[in-house]
Amino acid sequence: MPTEKKISSASDCINSMVEGSELKKVRSNSRIYHRYFLLDADMQSLRWEPSKKDSEKAKIDIKSIKEVRTGKNTDIFRSNGISDQISEDCAFSVIYGENYESLDLVANSADVANIWVTGLRYLISYGKHTLDMLESSQDNMRTSWVSHMFGEIDVEDLGHITLCNAVQCIRNLNPGLKTSKIELKFKELHKSKDKAGTEVTKEEFVEVFHELCTRPEIYFLLVQFSSNKEFLDTKDLMMFLEAEQGVAHINEEISLEIIHKYEPSKEGKEKGWLSIDGFTNYLMSPDCYIFDPEHKKVCQDMKQPLSHYFINSSHNTYLIEDQFRGPSDITGYIRALKMGCRSVELDVWDGPDNEPVIYTGHTMTSQIVFRSVIDIINKYAFFASEYPLILCLENHCSIKQQKVMVQHMKKILGDKLYTTSPNVEESYLPSPDVLKGRILIKAKKLSSNCSGVEGDVTDEDEGAEMSQRMGKENVEQPNNVPVKRFQLCKELSELVSICKSVQFKEFQVSFQVQKYWEVCSFNEVLASKYANENPGDFVNYNKRFLARVFPSPMRIDSSNMNPQDFWKCGCQIVAMNFQTPGLMMDLNIGWFRQNGNCGYVLRPAIMREEVSFFSANTKDSVPGVSPQLLHIKIISGQNFPKPKGSGAKGDVVDPYVYVEIHGIPADCAEQRTKTVHQNGDAPIFDESFEFQINLPELAMVRFVVLDDDYIGDEFIGQYTIPFECLQTGYRHVPLQSLTGEVLAHASLFVHVAITNRRGGGKPHKRGLSVRKGKKSREYASLRTLWIKTVDEVFKNAQPPIRDATDLRENMQNAVVSFKELCGLSSVANLMQCMLAVSPRFLGADNTPLVVLNLSEQYPTMELQGIVPEVLKKIVTTYDMMIQSLKAVIENADAVYEKIVHCQKAAMEFHEHLHSIGTKEGLKERKLQKAVESFTWNITILKGQADLLKYAKNETLENLKQIHYAAVSCGLNKPGTENADVQKPRRSLEVIPEKANDETGD
């Protein structure tokens, strides 16, 4: 099939089908046959050849086709032994005959599959009148609008315009197109017609516009929802927004607002029709970006202790290049603060004329005056965020110049300085909310028993820390370097309140003696050692204390460490070299976008709760957290620029896309698309990937576009987004350069779906459950402590845990069985299922064969006379699904209460667990193991209760989707619409999880 010409209408699809194409025919015996399929010229039948059958039997009458399914969604595809080798995007099935037989086909590309699916669906709707229908007025709306644009240029009504004006007009309508490409297309058209001169006629203008400004992948999407029209009306758009994009509270007025905002033609606006151009405008607008706009503002609880947040932090903020020879400049502070950084570093030394200076000591970096840095900090401290700013002072000054530092800070920063002494009766730091607009000093502090105006303190700056702690690991460092001491003036000490720098000794010592206002700094090598050898202790340490991790001095090029390596341990202040772009800074910038870019991100509950089990290096699912399945389809790319500095290939770009998952070790993964050769303007990828995310709250997704080159693949663009910020549905991903600037008009077009691996999770944002493979059912296991009284409590929790698991998994299995009978994959939601199955419920005269009675809480399907067996099977499966939904709703609360009761009963032993274990004869290692098992069990109980709570919300959402889809399709039994049922909700509305989590802290 020729695909050089862009498909921009159903008539293009029909013409291509008449020409025919090679498709693979799949049979249940795992065999695949290569056949040439074509549409008869009279558009009455679909034929294939060669075939052992009589030519009259190797065909299907168009009028016998019941539906066309996309993907591998028939019994033959599911049972075929080589189904895993078949691309979901290239597969489709023709369901035909009274017995609903399936002809299962695989195209050579997703583009070809879309052509057949679109064309066949039109033929089913309009039969031999398809082309007549396409040539009617509804197909001319777009042509009329483009002709009108031509007329606005051709003011003298000459019938032609200059090439220059034609190019400029098309570029105005599609700014991403290159002028050279538009000119070339007109010249090719003129050459094909043997036409001399450069004047452009209206017909030529319309043809080139259709060719260059139609995105086939968006056209194929439009016709899925347009009831086989060339535009979307208000109801079509409502269905797309609700069923596919997950937008709540949609009505015709909102649909009309979108049409009026994005539809370019006057006719479309007047009639309430959204053309392919309006639909493209909408999908490319910020309204359809992948980033959830809820997260563009502060959306997390900011009343938790400071230690419960990740804090956007800068290392050697004053440097704008490397840390050995690079220049120091105040622009480093301006850049970091404008980017939402909430912890900056000041490495202060004695300077000339009694003015302290900032630079990296013992290097060749240049110096800047301390006073000018404080001036800049005062000006930009709260430019991007109102939440507290931490100044990490590395003090190397004499007493004399320390006093100058104090004078400058007091005079310039004034009341912004937070100097309130910590409350010894408290256990945690104040919250970011309490500290709004305040500047905290992190530095050494004199002990409370020091009565003089100055005193000795140990020097634990980054260099000293490296020498003392990493001498054995790095041959460059001498062993047993003595701790240096220096004089600290009382005035500077008094500016330090709740961020007192102290030296870390070991975890057990810190748990016993460290004060909540004391902060330890860790060199990245030491922090990595603790992360690998003591991951549980590190997480527990960071529940109460602030930990700062800084890059190794060995990074003389100012390269960056991976912040995820330390975030997974709960480290709050992971200091990054903001001046060095690349993957690590992409992760840092992307991560802190999720809370209004305010510089603070609330850590996962499992990292905050006093009694919770979490190991940073887990390579499996996390206890008490429901894994999620992330389904990403990379559909296409738009306007990729040539990589900077690449000249060998001229303007040719051969792009491919990497999808990377960053998070805990169990989640880290990457997949790549094929390379699309010599097409950086509009490459079509059409490839789907699936990732299991075990700790969604700590996961990030990174899209990277590279240019395939035999010398070395070169970077084109990237976009990094926290998992929690993903919007599901069809989305555009705005690409950014290596240094973080937005690349004009460059984007990826993707489809995102998120489903639950084992039920529960966050149904409001994650879609519906995905059934596990056909394995024996797994139940969460509780550990034995060998403390009889406590073990008895946990033993009582096993039955409700099993009940909760059965309720969830019975529900999700029943839902997926119904999806399969509807001909959809497990990624679909129930609204999409009802839309897919509704045409089958209509008889030949469009009277319903099946209706839904919506008068009760649980909608029932009622047969209206004799129906085929295949419809009876759907009704039976639907009834089983409804029973499983009913079981969850009617039993979840009681089971939930039993689990919570066991959790509360067990927590009664928490405070005295050590002494109880000792009385039971447990010693040292066994006692420590018992404490760990207790924490594990509490985490499991809380997690199981949460999963059941979420499953109930998911079930209620399922019922709402069924209800509204039935009404939208007209399948509800007359008079049974229940007006009290709320519309399905999306985003963060279903479960106020963050608020609920905090009650137990």
Coordinates of C-alpha atoms in Angstrom, one line a residue, residues 207-542:
E207 CA -3.7 20.5 -1.7
V208 CA -0.4 21.5 -0.1
F209 CA -2.1 22.6 3.1
H210 CA -3.8 19.2 3.4
E211 CA -0.6 17.4 2.7
L212 CA 1.6 19.4 5.2
C213 CA -0.9 20.3 8.0
T214 CA -2.7 17.0 8.5
R215 CA -1.4 14.7 11.1
P216 CA -2.6 11.2 10.2
E217 CA -2.3 9.9 13.8
I218 CA -4.7 12.7 15.0
Y219 CA -7.1 12.1 12.1
F220 CA -7.3 8.4 13.0
L221 CA -8.0 9.4 16.6
L222 CA -10.7 11.9 15.6
V223 CA -12.7 9.3 13.5
Q224 CA -12.7 6.9 16.5
F225 CA -14.9 9.3 18.4
S226 CA -16.7 11.2 15.5
S227 CA -19.3 8.5 14.7
N228 CA -17.6 8.2 11.3
K229 CA -17.8 11.9 10.5
E230 CA -14.9 14.2 9.5
F231 CA -15.4 16.3 12.6
L232 CA -16.4 16.1 16.3
D233 CA -19.6 17.5 17.5
T234 CA -20.2 18.6 21.1
K235 CA -21.3 15.1 22.2
D236 CA -18.4 13.4 20.4
L237 CA -16.0 15.7 22.1
M238 CA -17.6 15.1 25.5
M239 CA -17.2 11.4 25.0
F240 CA -13.5 11.8 24.1
L241 CA -12.8 14.0 27.1
E242 CA -14.7 11.7 29.6
A243 CA -13.8 8.3 28.3
E244 CA -10.2 8.9 27.0
Q245 CA -8.8 11.9 28.8
G246 CA -10.5 11.3 32.2
V247 CA -11.9 14.8 32.5
A248 CA -14.8 15.2 34.9
H249 CA -17.9 17.4 35.0
I250 CA -18.0 17.8 31.2
N251 CA -21.2 19.1 29.6
E252 CA -22.0 20.5 26.1
E253 CA -21.3 24.0 27.2
I254 CA -17.7 23.1 28.1
S255 CA -17.4 21.3 24.8
L256 CA -18.6 24.4 23.0
E257 CA -16.1 26.5 24.9
I258 CA -13.3 24.2 23.7
I259 CA -14.6 24.3 20.1
H260 CA -14.8 28.1 20.1
K261 CA -11.3 28.4 21.5
Y262 CA -9.5 26.0 19.2
E263 CA -11.7 25.6 16.0
P264 CA -10.2 27.9 13.3
S265 CA -13.2 27.9 10.9
K266 CA -16.2 30.2 11.3
E267 CA -18.5 27.5 10.1
G268 CA -17.2 25.1 12.8
K269 CA -17.6 27.6 15.6
E270 CA -21.2 28.4 14.5
K271 CA -22.3 24.8 14.2
G272 CA -20.3 23.5 17.2
W273 CA -18.1 21.3 15.1
L274 CA -14.4 20.6 15.8
S275 CA -12.5 19.9 12.6
I276 CA -9.2 18.0 12.3
D277 CA -7.4 21.4 12.5
G278 CA -9.3 22.4 15.6
F279 CA -8.7 19.0 17.2
T280 CA -5.0 19.3 16.5
N281 CA -4.9 22.8 18.0
Y282 CA -6.6 21.5 21.1
L283 CA -4.3 18.4 21.5
M284 CA -1.2 20.5 21.1
S285 CA -2.3 23.2 23.6
P286 CA -1.2 23.3 27.2
D287 CA -4.6 21.9 28.1
C288 CA -3.4 18.5 26.8
Y289 CA 0.2 18.5 28.0
I290 CA 1.3 15.5 29.9
F291 CA 2.0 17.4 33.1
D292 CA -1.1 17.6 35.4
P293 CA -1.9 21.3 36.0
E294 CA -2.9 20.4 39.6
H295 CA 0.8 20.2 40.3
K296 CA 1.6 23.6 38.9
K297 CA 0.6 25.1 42.2
V298 CA 1.5 24.0 45.7
C299 CA -0.7 21.0 46.2
Q300 CA 0.9 19.1 49.1
D301 CA 0.5 19.4 52.8
M302 CA 3.0 22.0 53.9
K303 CA 2.3 21.6 57.7
Q304 CA 4.6 18.6 58.2
P305 CA 8.0 18.9 60.0
L306 CA 10.8 20.2 57.7
S307 CA 12.5 16.8 57.9
H308 CA 9.5 15.2 56.0
Y309 CA 10.3 17.0 52.8
F310 CA 12.8 16.7 50.0
I311 CA 14.4 20.1 49.6
N312 CA 15.7 21.5 46.3
S313 CA 19.4 22.2 47.1
S314 CA 22.5 23.6 45.4
H315 CA 26.2 22.8 45.9
N316 CA 28.9 25.4 45.4
T317 CA 26.1 27.8 44.3
Y318 CA 28.6 30.5 43.5
L319 CA 30.3 28.6 40.7
I320 CA 29.2 28.9 37.1
E321 CA 31.6 26.3 35.7
D322 CA 33.9 23.6 37.3
Q323 CA 34.9 23.6 41.0
F324 CA 38.7 23.7 40.4
R325 CA 39.4 26.6 38.0
G326 CA 35.9 27.9 37.2
P327 CA 34.8 31.5 37.9
S328 CA 32.6 32.4 40.9
D329 CA 29.7 34.8 40.1
I330 CA 26.6 36.1 41.8
T331 CA 24.6 34.9 38.8
G332 CA 25.0 31.4 40.2
Y333 CA 22.7 32.4 43.1
I334 CA 20.3 34.2 40.9
R335 CA 19.9 31.2 38.6
A336 CA 19.5 28.7 41.5
L337 CA 16.9 30.9 43.4
K338 CA 14.9 31.5 40.3
M339 CA 14.8 27.8 39.7
G340 CA 13.1 27.3 43.1
C341 CA 16.3 26.2 45.0
R342 CA 15.8 26.3 48.8
S343 CA 19.3 25.5 50.0
V344 CA 22.3 27.4 48.8
E345 CA 25.9 27.2 49.8
L346 CA 28.3 30.0 50.8
D347 CA 32.0 28.9 51.2
V348 CA 33.3 32.0 53.1
W349 CA 37.0 32.9 53.6
D350 CA 38.9 36.0 54.8
G351 CA 39.1 38.6 52.1
P352 CA 41.0 41.9 51.6
D353 CA 40.0 45.1 53.3
N354 CA 38.3 43.2 56.0
E355 CA 35.6 42.0 53.6
P356 CA 34.8 38.2 53.6
V357 CA 34.8 36.6 50.2
I358 CA 33.2 33.4 48.7
Y359 CA 35.1 30.9 46.7
T360 CA 36.2 27.2 46.8
G361 CA 39.3 27.1 49.1
H362 CA 42.6 25.7 48.0
T363 CA 41.6 25.9 44.3
M364 CA 42.0 28.4 41.5
T365 CA 38.3 29.5 41.4
S366 CA 37.7 33.3 41.4
Q367 CA 36.3 35.2 44.4
I368 CA 33.2 37.2 45.0
V369 CA 32.5 39.5 47.9
F370 CA 30.2 38.0 50.7
R371 CA 28.2 41.2 51.1
S372 CA 27.2 41.3 47.4
V373 CA 26.0 37.7 47.6
I374 CA 23.9 38.5 50.7
D375 CA 22.4 41.4 48.7
I376 CA 21.4 39.1 45.9
I377 CA 20.0 36.5 48.3
N378 CA 17.9 39.2 49.9
K379 CA 16.6 40.2 46.5
Y380 CA 15.8 36.8 45.1
A381 CA 15.3 34.6 48.2
F382 CA 11.5 34.4 47.7
F383 CA 11.3 35.1 44.0
A384 CA 10.2 31.6 43.1
S385 CA 9.0 30.3 46.5
E386 CA 7.7 31.7 49.8
Y387 CA 9.0 28.7 51.7
P388 CA 12.1 28.8 53.9
L389 CA 15.6 29.2 52.4
I390 CA 18.5 27.5 54.0
L391 CA 22.0 29.2 53.8
C392 CA 24.7 26.5 54.2
L393 CA 27.6 28.5 55.6
E394 CA 31.0 26.9 55.2
N395 CA 32.9 29.2 57.6
H396 CA 36.7 29.6 57.2
C397 CA 36.9 33.2 58.5
S398 CA 38.8 34.7 61.3
I399 CA 36.8 36.0 64.3
K400 CA 37.2 39.5 63.0
Q401 CA 35.7 38.8 59.6
Q402 CA 33.0 36.5 61.1
K403 CA 31.7 39.6 62.9
V404 CA 31.6 41.4 59.6
M405 CA 29.6 38.5 58.1
V406 CA 27.1 38.9 61.0
Q407 CA 26.8 42.6 60.5
H408 CA 26.1 42.2 56.8
M409 CA 23.5 39.4 57.3
K410 CA 21.7 41.3 60.1
K411 CA 21.7 44.6 58.2
I412 CA 20.6 43.2 54.8
L413 CA 18.4 40.2 55.7
G414 CA 17.0 41.7 58.9
D415 CA 13.8 40.1 60.1
K416 CA 13.9 37.4 57.5
L417 CA 16.6 35.6 59.6
Y418 CA 15.1 32.9 61.7
T419 CA 17.0 32.9 65.0
T420 CA 14.3 31.5 67.4
S421 CA 15.9 28.9 69.7
P422 CA 14.6 25.3 69.3
N423 CA 12.0 24.1 71.8
V424 CA 13.7 21.2 73.7
E425 CA 10.2 19.8 74.5
E426 CA 9.4 19.3 70.8
S427 CA 10.5 16.3 68.8
Y428 CA 10.4 17.6 65.3
L429 CA 11.4 20.7 63.3
P430 CA 8.8 23.4 62.4
S431 CA 7.0 23.0 59.1
P432 CA 7.6 24.9 55.9
D433 CA 4.3 26.6 56.4
V434 CA 5.4 28.0 59.8
L435 CA 8.7 29.1 58.3
K436 CA 7.3 31.0 55.3
G437 CA 9.5 33.9 54.3
R438 CA 12.3 33.0 56.7
I439 CA 15.9 32.4 56.1
L440 CA 17.7 29.7 58.1
I441 CA 21.4 29.5 58.7
K442 CA 23.0 26.1 58.7
A443 CA 26.4 26.3 60.3
K444 CA 28.4 25.3 63.4
K445 CA 27.1 26.6 66.8
L446 CA 28.8 27.1 70.1
S447 CA 27.7 24.7 72.9
S448 CA 25.2 26.1 75.4
N449 CA 27.7 26.0 78.2
C450 CA 30.1 28.3 76.4
S451 CA 30.0 31.6 78.3
G452 CA 32.6 33.6 76.4
V453 CA 32.3 35.8 73.2
E454 CA 34.0 33.1 71.2
G455 CA 34.9 29.4 71.4
D456 CA 36.4 26.3 69.7
V457 CA 34.4 24.2 67.3
T458 CA 35.4 21.3 65.0
D459 CA 35.8 22.0 61.3
E460 CA 33.6 19.7 59.3
D461 CA 33.5 21.5 56.0
E462 CA 33.2 19.3 52.9
G463 CA 36.9 19.0 52.4
A464 CA 37.6 18.0 56.0
E465 CA 34.7 15.6 56.0
M466 CA 36.2 13.9 52.9
S467 CA 39.6 13.7 54.5
Q468 CA 38.3 12.3 57.9
R469 CA 35.8 9.8 56.6
M470 CA 36.9 8.7 53.2
G471 CA 40.7 8.3 53.7
K472 CA 40.4 4.5 53.7
E473 CA 38.4 4.5 50.5
N474 CA 40.5 6.9 48.5
V475 CA 44.2 6.4 48.2
E476 CA 44.6 10.1 47.5
Q477 CA 43.6 10.9 51.0
P478 CA 45.8 10.4 54.0
N479 CA 44.5 8.2 56.8
N480 CA 43.6 9.3 60.3
V481 CA 43.6 13.0 59.5
P482 CA 43.1 14.8 62.9
V483 CA 39.9 16.8 63.4
K484 CA 40.7 20.5 62.8
R485 CA 39.3 23.1 65.2
F486 CA 38.7 26.8 64.7
Q487 CA 37.4 29.8 66.6
L488 CA 33.7 30.7 66.2
C489 CA 32.3 34.0 67.4
K490 CA 29.2 34.1 69.6
E491 CA 27.4 36.5 67.3
L492 CA 27.6 34.2 64.4
S493 CA 26.7 31.2 66.6
E494 CA 23.5 33.0 67.7
L495 CA 22.3 33.2 64.1
V496 CA 22.1 29.4 64.0
S497 CA 18.8 28.1 65.4
I498 CA 17.3 24.9 64.0
C499 CA 20.0 23.9 61.5
K500 CA 23.1 23.3 63.7
S501 CA 25.8 21.5 61.9
V502 CA 27.2 18.5 63.7
Q503 CA 29.4 15.6 62.9
F504 CA 27.8 12.2 62.2
K505 CA 29.1 9.3 64.2
E506 CA 26.9 6.3 63.6
F507 CA 23.1 5.6 63.4
Q508 CA 22.6 4.0 66.9
V509 CA 24.5 6.9 68.5
S510 CA 22.4 9.4 66.6
F511 CA 19.1 7.7 67.5
Q512 CA 20.0 8.2 71.2
V513 CA 21.8 11.6 71.4
Q514 CA 21.2 13.7 68.3
K515 CA 18.8 16.6 68.7
Y516 CA 16.1 17.2 66.1
W517 CA 17.6 20.6 65.2
E518 CA 21.0 19.2 64.4
V519 CA 22.0 18.5 60.8
C520 CA 24.7 16.1 59.5
S521 CA 26.4 16.4 56.2
F522 CA 27.5 13.3 54.2
N523 CA 29.9 13.1 51.4
E524 CA 28.3 11.2 48.5
V525 CA 30.7 8.3 48.9
L526 CA 29.9 7.9 52.5
A527 CA 26.2 8.4 51.9
S528 CA 26.3 5.7 49.2
K529 CA 28.1 3.3 51.6
Y530 CA 25.3 3.8 54.2
A531 CA 22.6 3.5 51.5
N532 CA 24.0 0.1 50.5
E533 CA 25.0 -1.3 53.9
N534 CA 22.4 0.3 56.2
P535 CA 19.4 1.2 54.0
G536 CA 16.8 0.7 56.7
D537 CA 18.7 2.7 59.3
F538 CA 19.3 5.5 56.9
V539 CA 15.6 5.8 56.1
N540 CA 14.7 5.7 59.8
Y541 CA 17.4 8.3 60.6
N542 CA 15.9 10.7 58.0

